[in-house]
Amino acid sequence: MYINNINEFHEYVGETIEYCQCIENDIRWIYSAMLKGDHRKTFDELERNKSTLGNVLGKLKRLDISEDPYFSEEDYDLLSQITEIRNHWAHKGYVMFVYKQGREWEDAFIKQARRLENDHNRLEKLSKNIEDIRFDVLRKYNRI
């Protein structure tokens, strides 16, 4: 589906940011569940210390080294891009076109809309996969 108007753009931005937030939260839960000790306390400490996604990903990657890791190198590469993607849509995505006029606005809007579609679609799949992994990890480590 292609974003064809500003209302669809608004909707996609909201969903894209939602996926970013859920992915970040699920990554914290996955890491907390895999780490020995009280997983709820670990999760709360990550929240309290405002641990960045990059920081938690590094820790998770070290835990996830096994013959059958939960995440591939490609997954970790995409996960490492989440902050940049979120920041783009939270801080820059609109200003790339809203101050332009006429044809220049249309061209800039289309460029941002296509980028948004790509980010949205990749993160939608990733978010679902990570949610499934979160449930699997919680069950495997008896954290439910």
CSV table of N, CA and C in Angstrom, one decimal:
chain,number,residue,atom,x,y,z
A,1,MET,N,0.8,-1.2,0.0
A,1,MET,CA,0.0,0.0,0.0
A,1,MET,C,0.9,1.2,0.0
A,2,TYR,N,0.4,2.2,-0.7
A,2,TYR,CA,1.2,3.5,-0.8
A,2,TYR,C,0.5,4.6,0.0
A,3,ILE,N,1.3,5.3,0.7
A,3,ILE,CA,0.7,6.5,1.5
A,3,ILE,C,0.4,7.6,0.4
A,4,ASN,N,-0.8,8.0,0.4
A,4,ASN,CA,-1.2,9.0,-0.7
A,4,ASN,C,-1.6,10.3,-0.2
A,5,ASN,N,-1.8,10.5,1.2
A,5,ASN,CA,-2.2,11.8,1.7
A,5,ASN,C,-1.6,11.9,3.1
A,6,ILE,N,-1.8,13.1,3.6
A,6,ILE,CA,-1.2,13.5,4.9
A,6,ILE,C,-1.9,12.7,6.0
A,7,ASN,N,-3.1,12.4,5.9
A,7,ASN,CA,-3.8,11.6,7.0
A,7,ASN,C,-3.2,10.2,7.1
A,8,GLU,N,-3.0,9.6,6.0
A,8,GLU,CA,-2.3,8.2,6.0
A,8,GLU,C,-0.9,8.4,6.5
A,9,PHE,N,-0.2,9.4,6.2
A,9,PHE,CA,1.1,9.7,6.7
A,9,PHE,C,1.1,9.8,8.2
A,10,HIS,N,0.2,10.5,8.7
A,10,HIS,CA,0.1,10.7,10.2
A,10,HIS,C,-0.1,9.3,10.9
A,11,GLU,N,-1.0,8.5,10.3
A,11,GLU,CA,-1.3,7.2,10.8
A,11,GLU,C,-0.1,6.3,10.8
A,12,TYR,N,0.7,6.3,9.7
A,12,TYR,CA,1.9,5.5,9.6
A,12,TYR,C,3.0,5.9,10.5
A,13,VAL,N,3.1,7.2,10.7
A,13,VAL,CA,4.1,7.7,11.7
A,13,VAL,C,3.8,7.2,13.1
A,14,GLY,N,2.5,7.3,13.5
A,14,GLY,CA,2.1,6.8,14.8
A,14,GLY,C,2.4,5.3,15.0
A,15,GLU,N,2.0,4.5,14.0
A,15,GLU,CA,2.2,3.1,14.0
A,15,GLU,C,3.7,2.8,14.1
A,16,THR,N,4.5,3.5,13.3
A,16,THR,CA,6.0,3.2,13.2
A,16,THR,C,6.6,3.5,14.6
A,17,ILE,N,6.2,4.6,15.2
A,17,ILE,CA,6.7,4.9,16.5
A,17,ILE,C,6.3,3.9,17.6
A,18,GLU,N,5.0,3.4,17.4
A,18,GLU,CA,4.5,2.4,18.3
A,18,GLU,C,5.4,1.1,18.2
A,19,TYR,N,5.7,0.7,16.9
A,19,TYR,CA,6.5,-0.5,16.7
A,19,TYR,C,7.9,-0.3,17.4
A,20,CYS,N,8.5,0.9,17.3
A,20,CYS,CA,9.8,1.2,17.9
A,20,CYS,C,9.7,1.0,19.4
A,21,GLN,N,8.7,1.6,20.0
A,21,GLN,CA,8.5,1.5,21.5
A,21,GLN,C,8.3,0.1,21.9
A,22,CYS,N,7.5,-0.7,21.2
A,22,CYS,CA,7.2,-2.1,21.6
A,22,CYS,C,8.5,-2.9,21.4
A,23,ILE,N,9.2,-2.7,20.3
A,23,ILE,CA,10.4,-3.5,20.1
A,23,ILE,C,11.4,-3.2,21.3
A,24,GLU,N,11.6,-1.9,21.6
A,24,GLU,CA,12.5,-1.6,22.7
A,24,GLU,C,12.1,-2.2,24.0
A,25,ASN,N,10.8,-2.2,24.3
A,25,ASN,CA,10.3,-2.7,25.5
A,25,ASN,C,10.5,-4.3,25.5
A,26,ASP,N,10.2,-4.9,24.4
A,26,ASP,CA,10.3,-6.4,24.3
A,26,ASP,C,11.8,-6.8,24.4
A,27,ILE,N,12.7,-6.0,23.8
A,27,ILE,CA,14.1,-6.4,23.9
A,27,ILE,C,14.5,-6.3,25.4
A,28,ARG,N,14.1,-5.3,26.1
A,28,ARG,CA,14.4,-5.2,27.6
A,28,ARG,C,13.9,-6.5,28.3
A,29,TRP,N,12.6,-6.9,28.0
A,29,TRP,CA,12.1,-8.1,28.7
A,29,TRP,C,12.9,-9.4,28.3
A,30,ILE,N,13.2,-9.5,27.0
A,30,ILE,CA,14.0,-10.7,26.6
A,30,ILE,C,15.3,-10.7,27.3
A,31,TYR,N,16.0,-9.6,27.3
A,31,TYR,CA,17.3,-9.6,28.0
A,31,TYR,C,17.1,-9.9,29.5
A,32,SER,N,16.1,-9.3,30.2
A,32,SER,CA,15.9,-9.5,31.6
A,32,SER,C,15.5,-11.0,31.9
A,33,ALA,N,14.8,-11.6,31.0
A,33,ALA,CA,14.4,-13.0,31.2
A,33,ALA,C,15.5,-13.9,31.0
A,34,MET,N,16.4,-13.6,30.1
A,34,MET,CA,17.6,-14.5,29.8
A,34,MET,C,18.7,-14.4,30.9
A,35,LEU,N,18.8,-13.3,31.5
A,35,LEU,CA,19.8,-13.0,32.5
A,35,LEU,C,19.4,-13.7,33.8
A,36,LYS,N,20.4,-14.3,34.5
A,36,LYS,CA,20.1,-15.0,35.8
A,36,LYS,C,19.6,-14.0,36.8
A,37,GLY,N,18.8,-14.4,37.7
A,37,GLY,CA,18.3,-13.5,38.7
A,37,GLY,C,16.9,-13.1,38.5
A,38,ASP,N,16.4,-12.1,39.3
A,38,ASP,CA,15.0,-11.7,39.3
A,38,ASP,C,14.8,-10.8,38.0
A,39,HIS,N,14.1,-11.4,37.0
A,39,HIS,CA,13.9,-10.7,35.8
A,39,HIS,C,13.1,-9.4,35.9
A,40,ARG,N,12.2,-9.3,36.8
A,40,ARG,CA,11.4,-8.1,37.0
A,40,ARG,C,12.3,-7.0,37.6
A,41,LYS,N,13.2,-7.4,38.5
A,41,LYS,CA,14.1,-6.4,39.1
A,41,LYS,C,15.0,-5.9,38.0
A,42,THR,N,15.5,-6.8,37.2
A,42,THR,CA,16.5,-6.4,36.1
A,42,THR,C,15.8,-5.4,35.2
A,43,PHE,N,14.5,-5.8,34.8
A,43,PHE,CA,13.8,-4.9,33.9
A,43,PHE,C,13.6,-3.5,34.5
A,44,ASP,N,13.2,-3.5,35.8
A,44,ASP,CA,13.0,-2.2,36.4
A,44,ASP,C,14.3,-1.4,36.5
A,45,GLU,N,15.4,-2.1,36.7
A,45,GLU,CA,16.7,-1.4,36.8
A,45,GLU,C,17.0,-0.8,35.4
A,46,LEU,N,16.7,-1.5,34.3
A,46,LEU,CA,17.0,-1.0,33.0
A,46,LEU,C,16.1,0.3,32.8
A,47,GLU,N,14.9,0.2,33.2
A,47,GLU,CA,14.0,1.4,33.1
A,47,GLU,C,14.5,2.6,33.9
A,48,ARG,N,14.8,2.3,35.2
A,48,ARG,CA,15.2,3.3,36.1
A,48,ARG,C,16.5,4.0,35.6
A,49,ASN,N,17.4,3.2,35.1
A,49,ASN,CA,18.7,3.7,34.6
A,49,ASN,C,18.6,4.3,33.2
A,50,LYS,N,17.4,4.3,32.6
A,50,LYS,CA,17.2,4.8,31.3
A,50,LYS,C,18.2,4.2,30.3
A,51,SER,N,18.4,2.8,30.4
A,51,SER,CA,19.3,2.1,29.5
A,51,SER,C,18.9,2.3,28.1
A,52,THR,N,19.8,2.6,27.2
A,52,THR,CA,19.4,2.8,25.8
A,52,THR,C,19.2,1.5,25.1
A,53,LEU,N,18.5,1.5,24.0
A,53,LEU,CA,18.3,0.3,23.3
A,53,LEU,C,19.7,-0.3,22.8
A,54,GLY,N,20.6,0.6,22.4
A,54,GLY,CA,21.9,0.1,22.0
A,54,GLY,C,22.7,-0.6,23.1
A,55,ASN,N,22.6,-0.1,24.3
A,55,ASN,CA,23.2,-0.7,25.4
A,55,ASN,C,22.6,-2.0,25.7
A,56,VAL,N,21.3,-2.1,25.8
A,56,VAL,CA,20.6,-3.4,26.1
A,56,VAL,C,20.9,-4.4,25.0
A,57,LEU,N,20.9,-4.0,23.7
A,57,LEU,CA,21.2,-4.9,22.6
A,57,LEU,C,22.6,-5.5,22.7
A,58,GLY,N,23.6,-4.7,23.1
A,58,GLY,CA,24.9,-5.2,23.3
A,58,GLY,C,24.9,-6.3,24.3
A,59,LYS,N,24.3,-6.1,25.4
A,59,LYS,CA,24.2,-7.1,26.5
A,59,LYS,C,23.4,-8.3,26.1
A,60,LEU,N,22.3,-8.1,25.4
A,60,LEU,CA,21.5,-9.2,24.9
A,60,LEU,C,22.3,-10.1,23.9
A,61,LYS,N,23.1,-9.4,23.0
A,61,LYS,CA,23.8,-10.1,22.0
A,61,LYS,C,24.9,-11.0,22.7
A,62,ARG,N,25.5,-10.6,23.7
A,62,ARG,CA,26.5,-11.4,24.5
A,62,ARG,C,25.8,-12.6,25.1
A,63,LEU,N,24.5,-12.4,25.6
A,63,LEU,CA,23.8,-13.6,26.1
A,63,LEU,C,23.3,-14.5,25.1
A,64,ASP,N,23.0,-14.0,23.9
A,64,ASP,CA,22.3,-14.7,22.8
A,64,ASP,C,23.3,-15.6,22.0
A,65,ILE,N,24.5,-15.6,22.4
A,65,ILE,CA,25.5,-16.4,21.6
A,65,ILE,C,25.3,-17.9,22.0
A,66,SER,N,24.9,-18.7,21.0
A,66,SER,CA,24.7,-20.1,21.1
A,66,SER,C,24.6,-20.7,19.8
A,67,GLU,N,24.4,-22.0,19.7
A,67,GLU,CA,24.3,-22.7,18.5
A,67,GLU,C,22.9,-22.3,17.8
A,68,ASP,N,22.0,-21.9,18.6
A,68,ASP,CA,20.7,-21.6,18.1
A,68,ASP,C,20.2,-20.2,18.7
A,69,PRO,N,20.9,-19.1,18.3
A,69,PRO,CA,20.5,-17.8,18.9
A,69,PRO,C,19.1,-17.4,18.5
A,70,TYR,N,18.5,-16.6,19.3
A,70,TYR,CA,17.2,-16.0,19.0
A,70,TYR,C,17.3,-15.0,17.8
A,71,PHE,N,18.4,-14.3,17.7
A,71,PHE,CA,18.5,-13.3,16.7
A,71,PHE,C,19.7,-13.5,15.8
A,72,SER,N,19.5,-13.3,14.5
A,72,SER,CA,20.6,-13.4,13.5
A,72,SER,C,21.4,-12.1,13.5
A,73,GLU,N,22.5,-12.1,12.9
A,73,GLU,CA,23.3,-10.8,12.7
A,73,GLU,C,22.5,-9.8,12.0
A,74,GLU,N,21.7,-10.2,11.0
A,74,GLU,CA,20.8,-9.3,10.2
A,74,GLU,C,19.8,-8.7,11.2
A,75,ASP,N,19.2,-9.5,12.1
A,75,ASP,CA,18.3,-9.0,13.1
A,75,ASP,C,18.9,-7.9,13.9
A,76,TYR,N,20.1,-8.2,14.4
A,76,TYR,CA,20.8,-7.2,15.3
A,76,TYR,C,21.2,-6.0,14.5
A,77,ASP,N,21.5,-6.1,13.2
A,77,ASP,CA,21.7,-4.9,12.4
A,77,ASP,C,20.5,-4.0,12.3
A,78,LEU,N,19.3,-4.6,12.0
A,78,LEU,CA,18.1,-3.9,12.0
A,78,LEU,C,17.7,-3.3,13.3
A,79,LEU,N,17.9,-4.1,14.4
A,79,LEU,CA,17.6,-3.6,15.7
A,79,LEU,C,18.4,-2.4,16.1
A,80,SER,N,19.7,-2.4,15.6
A,80,SER,CA,20.6,-1.3,15.9
A,80,SER,C,20.1,0.0,15.2
A,81,GLN,N,19.3,-0.1,14.2
A,81,GLN,CA,18.8,1.0,13.4
A,81,GLN,C,17.5,1.6,14.0
A,82,ILE,N,16.9,1.0,15.0
A,82,ILE,CA,15.6,1.4,15.5
A,82,ILE,C,15.7,2.8,16.0
A,83,THR,N,16.7,3.2,16.8
A,83,THR,CA,16.8,4.5,17.4
A,83,THR,C,16.9,5.6,16.3
A,84,GLU,N,17.7,5.3,15.3
A,84,GLU,CA,17.8,6.3,14.2
A,84,GLU,C,16.4,6.4,13.5
A,85,ILE,N,15.7,5.3,13.2
A,85,ILE,CA,14.4,5.3,12.6
A,85,ILE,C,13.4,6.1,13.4
A,86,ARG,N,13.4,5.8,14.7
A,86,ARG,CA,12.4,6.5,15.6
A,86,ARG,C,12.7,8.0,15.7
A,87,ASN,N,14.0,8.3,15.8
A,87,ASN,CA,14.4,9.7,15.9
A,87,ASN,C,14.0,10.5,14.6
A,88,HIS,N,14.2,9.8,13.4
A,88,HIS,CA,13.8,10.5,12.2
A,88,HIS,C,12.4,10.8,12.2
A,89,TRP,N,11.5,9.9,12.6
A,89,TRP,CA,10.1,10.1,12.5
A,89,TRP,C,9.6,11.0,13.6
A,90,ALA,N,10.3,11.0,14.7
A,90,ALA,CA,9.9,11.9,15.9
A,90,ALA,C,10.4,13.3,15.7
A,91,HIS,N,11.5,13.5,15.0
A,91,HIS,CA,12.1,14.8,14.9
A,91,HIS,C,12.3,15.4,13.5
A,92,LYS,N,12.3,14.6,12.5
A,92,LYS,CA,12.7,15.1,11.2
A,92,LYS,C,11.7,14.8,10.0
A,93,GLY,N,11.0,13.8,10.1
A,93,GLY,CA,10.2,13.3,9.0
A,93,GLY,C,9.3,14.3,8.4
A,94,TYR,N,8.6,15.1,9.2
A,94,TYR,CA,7.7,16.1,8.7
A,94,TYR,C,8.4,17.3,8.2
A,95,VAL,N,9.4,17.8,8.9
A,95,VAL,CA,10.1,19.0,8.5
A,95,VAL,C,10.8,18.9,7.1
A,96,MET,N,10.9,17.7,6.7
A,96,MET,CA,11.6,17.4,5.4
A,96,MET,C,10.6,17.9,4.2
A,97,PHE,N,9.3,18.1,4.5
A,97,PHE,CA,8.4,18.6,3.5
A,97,PHE,C,7.5,19.7,3.9
A,98,VAL,N,7.1,19.8,5.1
A,98,VAL,CA,6.0,20.7,5.5
A,98,VAL,C,6.3,22.2,5.2
A,99,TYR,N,7.5,22.6,5.1
A,99,TYR,CA,7.8,24.0,4.8
A,99,TYR,C,8.0,24.3,3.4
A,100,LYS,N,7.8,23.3,2.5
A,100,LYS,CA,8.0,23.5,1.1
A,100,LYS,C,6.6,23.9,0.5
A,101,GLN,N,6.7,24.3,-0.8
A,101,GLN,CA,5.5,24.8,-1.5
A,101,GLN,C,5.3,24.0,-2.8
A,102,GLY,N,4.1,23.8,-3.3
A,102,GLY,CA,3.8,23.3,-4.6
A,102,GLY,C,4.4,22.0,-4.9
A,103,ARG,N,5.1,22.0,-6.1
A,103,ARG,CA,5.7,20.7,-6.6
A,103,ARG,C,6.8,20.3,-5.7
A,104,GLU,N,7.5,21.2,-5.1
A,104,GLU,CA,8.6,20.9,-4.2
A,104,GLU,C,8.1,20.1,-3.0
A,105,TRP,N,6.9,20.6,-2.5
A,105,TRP,CA,6.3,19.9,-1.3
A,105,TRP,C,5.9,18.5,-1.7
A,106,GLU,N,5.2,18.4,-2.9
A,106,GLU,CA,4.8,17.1,-3.4
A,106,GLU,C,5.9,16.1,-3.5
A,107,ASP,N,7.0,16.5,-4.1
A,107,ASP,CA,8.2,15.6,-4.3
A,107,ASP,C,8.8,15.2,-3.0
A,108,ALA,N,8.9,16.2,-2.1
A,108,ALA,CA,9.5,15.9,-0.7
A,108,ALA,C,8.6,15.0,0.1
A,109,PHE,N,7.3,15.2,0.0
A,109,PHE,CA,6.3,14.4,0.7
A,109,PHE,C,6.4,13.0,0.2
A,110,ILE,N,6.4,12.8,-1.1
A,110,ILE,CA,6.5,11.4,-1.7
A,110,ILE,C,7.7,10.7,-1.3
A,111,LYS,N,8.8,11.4,-1.2
A,111,LYS,CA,10.1,10.8,-0.8
A,111,LYS,C,10.0,10.4,0.7
A,112,GLN,N,9.5,11.2,1.5
A,112,GLN,CA,9.3,10.8,2.9
A,112,GLN,C,8.3,9.7,3.1
A,113,ALA,N,7.2,9.8,2.3
A,113,ALA,CA,6.2,8.7,2.4
A,113,ALA,C,6.7,7.4,2.0
A,114,ARG,N,7.6,7.3,1.0
A,114,ARG,CA,8.1,6.0,0.6
A,114,ARG,C,9.1,5.5,1.7
A,115,ARG,N,9.9,6.4,2.3
A,115,ARG,CA,10.8,6.0,3.4
A,115,ARG,C,9.9,5.5,4.5
A,116,LEU,N,8.9,6.2,4.8
A,116,LEU,CA,8.0,5.8,6.0
A,116,LEU,C,7.4,4.4,5.7
A,117,GLU,N,6.9,4.2,4.5
A,117,GLU,CA,6.3,2.9,4.2
A,117,GLU,C,7.4,1.8,4.4
A,118,ASN,N,8.6,2.0,3.9
A,118,ASN,CA,9.6,1.0,4.1
A,118,ASN,C,9.9,0.8,5.6
A,119,ASP,N,10.1,1.8,6.3
A,119,ASP,CA,10.4,1.7,7.8
A,119,ASP,C,9.2,1.0,8.5
A,120,HIS,N,8.0,1.4,8.2
A,120,HIS,CA,6.8,0.9,8.8
A,120,HIS,C,6.7,-0.6,8.5
A,121,ASN,N,6.9,-1.0,7.3
A,121,ASN,CA,6.7,-2.4,6.9
A,121,ASN,C,7.8,-3.3,7.5
A,122,ARG,N,9.0,-2.8,7.5
A,122,ARG,CA,10.1,-3.6,8.2
A,122,ARG,C,9.8,-3.8,9.7
A,123,LEU,N,9.5,-2.7,10.3
A,123,LEU,CA,9.3,-2.7,11.8
A,123,LEU,C,8.0,-3.4,12.2
A,124,GLU,N,7.0,-3.4,11.3
A,124,GLU,CA,5.8,-4.2,11.6
A,124,GLU,C,6.1,-5.7,11.7
A,125,LYS,N,6.9,-6.2,10.8
A,125,LYS,CA,7.3,-7.6,10.8
A,125,LYS,C,8.2,-7.9,12.0
A,126,LEU,N,9.2,-7.0,12.2
A,126,LEU,CA,10.1,-7.2,13.3
A,126,LEU,C,9.4,-7.2,14.6
A,127,SER,N,8.5,-6.3,14.8
A,127,SER,CA,7.8,-6.1,16.1
A,127,SER,C,7.1,-7.4,16.4
A,128,LYS,N,6.4,-8.0,15.4
A,128,LYS,CA,5.7,-9.2,15.6
A,128,LYS,C,6.6,-10.4,16.0
A,129,ASN,N,7.7,-10.5,15.2
A,129,ASN,CA,8.7,-11.5,15.5
A,129,ASN,C,9.3,-11.4,16.9
A,130,ILE,N,9.6,-10.2,17.3
A,130,ILE,CA,10.2,-10.0,18.6
A,130,ILE,C,9.2,-10.2,19.7
A,131,GLU,N,7.9,-9.9,19.5
A,131,GLU,CA,6.9,-10.2,20.5
A,131,GLU,C,6.8,-11.8,20.7
A,132,ASP,N,6.9,-12.5,19.6
A,132,ASP,CA,6.9,-14.0,19.6
A,132,ASP,C,8.1,-14.5,20.4
A,133,ILE,N,9.2,-13.9,20.1
A,133,ILE,CA,10.5,-14.3,20.8
A,133,ILE,C,10.4,-14.0,22.3
A,134,ARG,N,9.8,-12.8,22.6
A,134,ARG,CA,9.6,-12.5,24.1
A,134,ARG,C,8.8,-13.6,24.8
A,135,PHE,N,7.7,-14.0,24.2
A,135,PHE,CA,6.9,-15.0,24.8
A,135,PHE,C,7.6,-16.3,24.9
A,136,ASP,N,8.4,-16.7,23.9
A,136,ASP,CA,9.2,-17.9,23.9
A,136,ASP,C,10.2,-17.9,25.0
A,137,VAL,N,10.9,-16.8,25.1
A,137,VAL,CA,12.0,-16.6,26.1
A,137,VAL,C,11.4,-16.7,27.5
A,138,LEU,N,10.3,-16.0,27.7
A,138,LEU,CA,9.6,-16.0,29.0
A,138,LEU,C,9.2,-17.5,29.4
A,139,ARG,N,8.7,-18.2,28.4
A,139,ARG,CA,8.3,-19.6,28.7
A,139,ARG,C,9.6,-20.5,29.0
A,140,LYS,N,10.5,-20.4,28.1
A,140,LYS,CA,11.7,-21.2,28.2
A,140,LYS,C,12.5,-21.0,29.5
A,141,TYR,N,12.5,-19.8,30.0
A,141,TYR,CA,13.2,-19.5,31.3
A,141,TYR,C,12.3,-19.4,32.5
A,142,ASN,N,11.1,-20.0,32.3
A,142,ASN,CA,10.1,-20.0,33.4
A,142,ASN,C,9.9,-18.7,34.1
A,143,ARG,N,9.6,-17.7,33.2
A,143,ARG,CA,9.4,-16.3,33.7
A,143,ARG,C,8.0,-15.9,33.6
A,144,ILE,N,7.1,-16.8,33.3
A,144,ILE,CA,5.7,-16.4,33.1
A,144,ILE,C,4.9,-16.7,34.4
